[in-house]
């Protein structure tokens, strides 16, 4: 075993997932290549390495690191590089140079023992000095957590998140019950927590905490896949296999959780408690709203207004039912006149003297609704005044105790609404208030749990008008026509079209090249547009060569290339650059940003290690700390699922057999209907045909349909 001491000059490569690092390491006057698992090290850090020299067949002589220790730098250059490496928030290269110039070799001693002296440096006041001292102290604690977690392969970013979640007590808490990680921290799976438990000496496979954590983790996992409940027998078998324990142990664990009311078991349906009550109360409240209107005829003759004269029979029926029913669903595909119908309903309700509130699940969908109707619309979260309340924390400001004060509520893009959000909406609507739900039943289901729109339609309980007539378009316009053809199981047509194109390419690598050329050269030149604003690449999957994860860095490289004028922040293999198009990938109620929200990085502070993102015009930008960046991904390409509720001038979609598992009719239909001006498909006709023929709808376990039927049919309630 050989020992080396020196300074990291430059990190060439670092895998964010496991910390594997390739770097140039300076030992005295010699620079060498080092490789190994050096989690959380930065440029400028001084290390003592243990390992052996090896000869790589391609890269030659390099030092293979077995273990390492971080040692305080002892030279002025080393201290400056250490402080300016980005390791300590608040200090960048310029500030580091000033501090070392003032305090020399005593710099680290001054920061630790006499931090007030930092205020002698120009640009450092009391707040910044305190922040620097706190960051240096945090790094010591993070190092200890990193040493503690290194053996279980937890990523550096996740280790930082664990520290910020549990603080200095992280190690003690995890020693006491490592399974807390699986259910309390986003990004940690049960397997990681279980591996940590094993290393800490908890070897009993039927340990009560292990069984409890496993049951809760997998129930949460199934809700993330869209299920509201899971059949008990199927769940017991699957989880017993995952945990490698007898099924009896899982059954006992479920019984204990039912007694604690953390889960509910009803007629072999196993729920997390929140989803049980969400489904049950949704059914009850919806039936209450339905029963609040008993009018059998129009409350007044429909006036002769221009909005009504051009309506079809179906549209007029929708308008009439909106005036007499407590709850109404208006559904139909693209181009069937849903927006025209909604405008007419709003006009008549306003003539009647009623107040109308409009909302949609996402900011983009709400903006589209505002533009289409001329009436201000909000996101559902904003409509329900979601946010912080003093002394309480995060909550909905509108609920049964403080309902919406209006005569009618119109919600667009209902296919996107998951069960928990729909329940919160219903809680804020009083009986007697009209609720009008508008959406396309053939779109993909919501990202969150439940199949609200499909369940409501399937129940037959809620009055519904289906708009079927497709209004005339230009003979050369094929987007709407092809969307309906695909929905009917027919291949799209593109011959002679000026807004729908198919480029036949078989090789995935060539598909990627074609997409890059389309987005950067061909389409911007043809449409005279800014690709960042006008073109959205969608993909059925995250993985594979033509998936989102590969397309994003390739598109970032050409659409927002590296520049001295653009600050950037690197986390492992990921690079965030000022000007990047990004997307939030989980609901963050504290920041009031939600899964699928698209934004743009407007500022990066490398010293503070924070990124500022603008999501909506007129709204305050959102700031992300370093440890929060796993919630943010590049969005030059996004999955079709994440595109729901949005519209883009141009959609580019790879269609390849690489995505065989997700080549489905409703996915293709959803992707095409996101485009307003143009669709470009790149791939093979074989893959396109597979998608068109595959009408398999994703099965989700939900009982809302049956609950509604039972309530309305009066079979003894729920």
XYZ file of N, CA, C and O in Angstrom, residues 344-427:
336
model
N -69.101 30.355 -23.974
C -70.542 30.594 -23.993
C -71.143 30.420 -22.604
O -72.024 31.189 -22.182
N -70.687 29.421 -21.885
C -71.183 29.198 -20.521
C -70.840 30.384 -19.633
O -71.688 30.879 -18.878
N -69.606 30.843 -19.736
C -69.187 31.998 -18.928
C -70.051 33.205 -19.245
O -70.526 33.908 -18.344
N -70.282 33.437 -20.532
C -71.090 34.592 -20.961
C -72.491 34.534 -20.372
O -72.998 35.519 -19.820
N -73.131 33.364 -20.427
C -74.497 33.240 -19.924
C -74.556 33.352 -18.401
O -75.478 33.955 -17.845
N -73.579 32.771 -17.717
C -73.567 32.884 -16.257
C -73.364 34.335 -15.825
O -73.968 34.798 -14.849
N -72.532 35.063 -16.577
C -72.327 36.475 -16.260
C -73.595 37.286 -16.519
O -73.937 38.186 -15.741
N -74.309 36.961 -17.605
C -75.587 37.637 -17.869
C -76.593 37.364 -16.757
O -77.437 38.194 -16.441
N -76.485 36.193 -16.173
C -77.373 35.805 -15.076
C -76.946 36.449 -13.754
O -77.611 36.306 -12.726
N -75.803 37.149 -13.790
C -75.332 37.820 -12.583
C -74.511 36.935 -11.671
O -74.304 37.276 -10.499
N -74.022 35.807 -12.194
C -73.254 34.891 -11.360
C -71.755 35.143 -11.517
O -71.275 35.486 -12.594
N -71.039 34.946 -10.408
C -69.584 35.068 -10.440
C -68.985 33.719 -10.825
O -69.431 32.672 -10.365
N -67.961 33.752 -11.681
C -67.336 32.528 -12.186
C -65.838 32.560 -11.901
O -65.173 33.561 -12.172
N -65.317 31.479 -11.341
C -63.880 31.327 -11.122
C -63.347 30.251 -12.060
O -63.967 29.193 -12.213
N -62.193 30.506 -12.668
C -61.575 29.561 -13.601
C -60.226 29.103 -13.062
O -59.483 29.900 -12.478
N -59.909 27.835 -13.284
C -58.615 27.315 -12.836
C -58.210 26.123 -13.681
O -59.032 25.514 -14.381
N -56.919 25.780 -13.597
C -56.353 24.619 -14.294
C -55.218 24.076 -13.430
O -54.718 24.764 -12.541
N -54.797 22.840 -13.669
C -53.780 22.242 -12.797
C -52.406 22.903 -12.839
O -51.699 22.901 -11.839
N -51.992 23.431 -13.992
C -50.649 24.011 -14.110
C -50.724 25.479 -14.509
O -51.741 25.958 -15.023
N -49.605 26.182 -14.287
C -49.544 27.589 -14.657
C -49.716 27.806 -16.145
O -50.397 28.738 -16.583
N -49.116 26.933 -16.950
C -49.231 27.072 -18.404
C -50.670 26.845 -18.860
O -51.179 27.547 -19.728
N -51.323 25.831 -18.277
C -52.714 25.555 -18.654
C -53.623 26.699 -18.221
O -54.571 27.062 -18.933
N -53.347 27.290 -17.054
C -54.151 28.423 -16.584
C -53.967 29.630 -17.499
O -54.925 30.354 -17.812
N -52.733 29.846 -17.954
C -52.472 30.965 -18.864
C -53.208 30.774 -20.178
O -53.810 31.715 -20.723
N -53.192 29.543 -20.695
C -53.924 29.255 -21.936
C -55.411 29.491 -21.752
O -56.093 30.023 -22.646
N -55.947 29.097 -20.603
C -57.376 29.275 -20.338
C -57.736 30.753 -20.276
O -58.784 31.174 -20.786
N -56.859 31.543 -19.675
C -57.086 32.995 -19.614
C -57.129 33.594 -21.013
O -58.022 34.387 -21.355
N -56.157 33.212 -21.845
C -56.085 33.742 -23.212
C -57.284 33.313 -24.042
O -57.786 34.083 -24.878
N -57.777 32.103 -23.811
C -58.875 31.575 -24.627
C -60.229 32.151 -24.235
O -61.115 32.293 -25.083
N -60.410 32.495 -22.953
C -61.734 32.928 -22.480
C -61.823 34.419 -22.201
O -62.927 34.976 -22.132
N -60.672 35.061 -22.000
C -60.700 36.468 -21.630
C -60.985 36.687 -20.162
O -61.116 37.830 -19.712
N -61.075 35.609 -19.388
C -61.316 35.696 -17.947
C -60.080 35.164 -17.230
O -59.546 34.115 -17.591
N -59.632 35.882 -16.208
C -58.426 35.475 -15.497
C -58.597 34.097 -14.863
O -59.585 33.839 -14.174
N -57.638 33.214 -15.124
C -57.646 31.869 -14.534
C -56.404 31.703 -13.674
O -55.378 32.330 -13.911
N -56.512 30.840 -12.684
C -55.396 30.562 -11.780
C -55.081 29.072 -11.795
O -55.872 28.269 -12.282
N -53.926 28.732 -11.231
C -53.713 27.311 -10.958
C -54.649 26.916 -9.823
O -55.104 27.762 -9.036
N -54.931 25.629 -9.718
C -55.821 25.163 -8.648
C -55.210 25.462 -7.286
O -55.915 25.857 -6.340
N -53.898 25.313 -7.170
C -53.249 25.604 -5.887
C -53.428 27.074 -5.504
O -53.676 27.386 -4.330
N -53.312 27.958 -6.479
C -53.491 29.379 -6.171
C -54.956 29.698 -5.904
O -55.271 30.535 -5.050
N -55.849 29.052 -6.625
C -57.272 29.247 -6.375
C -57.611 28.874 -4.933
O -58.413 29.551 -4.271
N -56.992 27.811 -4.446
C -57.250 27.337 -3.087
C -56.341 28.006 -2.062
O -56.343 27.612 -0.892
N -55.583 29.007 -2.508
C -54.733 29.822 -1.633
C -53.792 28.964 -0.805
O -53.687 29.084 0.419
N -53.087 28.085 -1.501
C -52.145 27.215 -0.816
C -50.887 27.987 -0.459
O -50.355 28.734 -1.258
N -50.395 27.810 0.776
C -49.171 28.476 1.194
C -48.975 28.369 2.691
O -49.640 27.595 3.384
N -48.061 29.208 3.200
C -47.755 29.199 4.628
C -48.792 29.992 5.406
O -49.238 31.053 4.976
N -49.172 29.462 6.556
C -50.025 30.175 7.499
C -49.274 30.255 8.822
O -48.767 29.237 9.310
N -49.194 31.451 9.395
C -48.422 31.647 10.625
C -48.882 30.692 11.721
O -50.080 30.564 11.998
N -47.919 30.032 12.334
C -48.214 29.132 13.439
C -48.723 27.770 13.030
O -48.884 26.879 13.876
N -48.982 27.583 11.733
C -49.536 26.307 11.259
C -48.599 25.656 10.253
O -48.363 24.451 10.286
N -48.049 26.460 9.354
C -47.204 25.915 8.296
C -47.950 25.885 6.980
O -48.860 26.691 6.730
N -47.621 24.937 6.132
C -48.238 24.830 4.821
C -49.660 24.314 4.933
O -49.919 23.312 5.598
N -50.586 24.996 4.277
C -51.971 24.529 4.266
C -52.727 25.221 3.134
O -52.264 26.201 2.552
N -53.900 24.669 2.839
C -54.797 25.294 1.875
C -55.637 26.340 2.598
O -56.284 26.041 3.606
N -55.632 27.566 2.067
C -56.405 28.636 2.695
C -57.892 28.507 2.456
O -58.701 29.067 3.203
N -58.268 27.782 1.396
C -59.684 27.566 1.098
C -60.020 26.095 1.338
O -59.395 25.203 0.787
N -61.013 25.877 2.187
C -61.460 24.521 2.500
C -62.898 24.590 2.987
O -63.586 25.597 2.747
N -63.384 23.557 3.685
C -64.779 23.558 4.125
C -65.071 24.660 5.130
O -66.217 25.122 5.233
N -64.059 25.102 5.866
C -64.257 26.174 6.842
C -64.145 27.554 6.207
O -64.662 28.533 6.747
N -63.485 27.655 5.097
C -63.326 28.926 4.383
C -63.469 28.668 2.892
O -62.511 28.725 2.132
N -64.694 28.358 2.435
C -64.897 27.940 1.039
C -64.739 29.091 0.050
O -64.715 30.270 0.424
N -64.639 28.704 -1.225
C -64.590 29.694 -2.296
C -65.915 30.450 -2.347
O -66.982 29.849 -2.294
N -65.813 31.764 -2.474
C -67.020 32.596 -2.523
C -67.329 32.903 -3.978
O -66.851 33.878 -4.546
N -68.120 32.049 -4.591
C -68.439 32.188 -6.015
C -69.695 31.398 -6.326
O -70.170 30.609 -5.498
N -70.231 31.615 -7.525
C -71.421 30.874 -7.957
C -71.064 29.673 -8.823
O -71.831 28.711 -8.895
N -69.915 29.745 -9.486
C -69.530 28.656 -10.382
C -68.016 28.540 -10.440
O -67.303 29.548 -10.387
N -67.532 27.302 -10.555
C -66.104 27.026 -10.711
C -65.930 26.185 -11.971
O -66.581 25.149 -12.130
N -65.079 26.654 -12.873
C -64.789 25.908 -14.105
C -63.328 25.473 -14.065
O -62.435 26.308 -13.901
N -63.090 24.174 -14.199
C -61.738 23.616 -14.160
C -61.414 23.004 -15.517
O -62.146 22.147 -16.010
N -60.306 23.430 -16.107
C -59.870 22.896 -17.404
C -58.776 21.850 -17.193
O -58.164 21.765 -16.129
N -58.529 21.045 -18.231
C -57.486 20.004 -18.219
C -57.661 19.058 -17.026
O -56.710 18.728 -16.303
N -58.884 18.575 -16.840
C -59.195 17.746 -15.675
C -58.487 16.394 -15.734
O -58.254 15.767 -14.704
N -58.104 15.943 -16.920
C -57.390 14.666 -17.005
C -56.089 14.703 -16.219
O -55.566 13.662 -15.813
N -55.541 15.894 -15.973
C -54.291 16.032 -15.243
C -54.459 15.989 -13.729
O -53.478 15.863 -12.997
N -55.672 16.114 -13.241
C -55.880 16.265 -11.803
C -55.828 14.905 -11.118
O -56.565 13.986 -11.478
N -54.971 14.796 -10.103
C -54.917 13.549 -9.349
C -55.927 13.600 -8.209
O -56.544 14.637 -7.935
N -56.120 12.472 -7.554
C -57.152 12.359 -6.516
C -56.943 13.318 -5.346
O -57.894 14.006 -4.941
N -55.734 13.424 -4.756
C -55.585 14.335 -3.617
C -55.931 15.783 -3.948
O -56.567 16.469 -3.143
N -55.529 16.268 -5.123
C -55.827 17.654 -5.484
C -57.322 17.831 -5.734
O -57.912 18.858 -5.364
N -57.960 16.851 -6.358
C -59.405 16.939 -6.599
C -60.165 16.984 -5.281
O -61.136 17.723 -5.128
N -59.715 16.206 -4.318
C -60.345 16.216 -2.991
C -60.215 17.596 -2.347
O -61.190 18.129 -1.794
N -59.024 18.206 -2.439
C -58.850 19.542 -1.859
C -59.759 20.557 -2.534
O -60.305 21.455 -1.884
N -59.939 20.420 -3.841
C -60.834 21.319 -4.571
C -62.267 21.173 -4.084
O -62.953 22.166 -3.801
N -62.735 19.934 -3.973
C -64.118 19.701 -3.553
C -64.372 20.209 -2.138
O -65.478 20.653 -1.821
N -63.358 20.141 -1.289
C -63.517 20.629 0.089
C -63.842 22.118 0.118
O -64.472 22.598 1.058
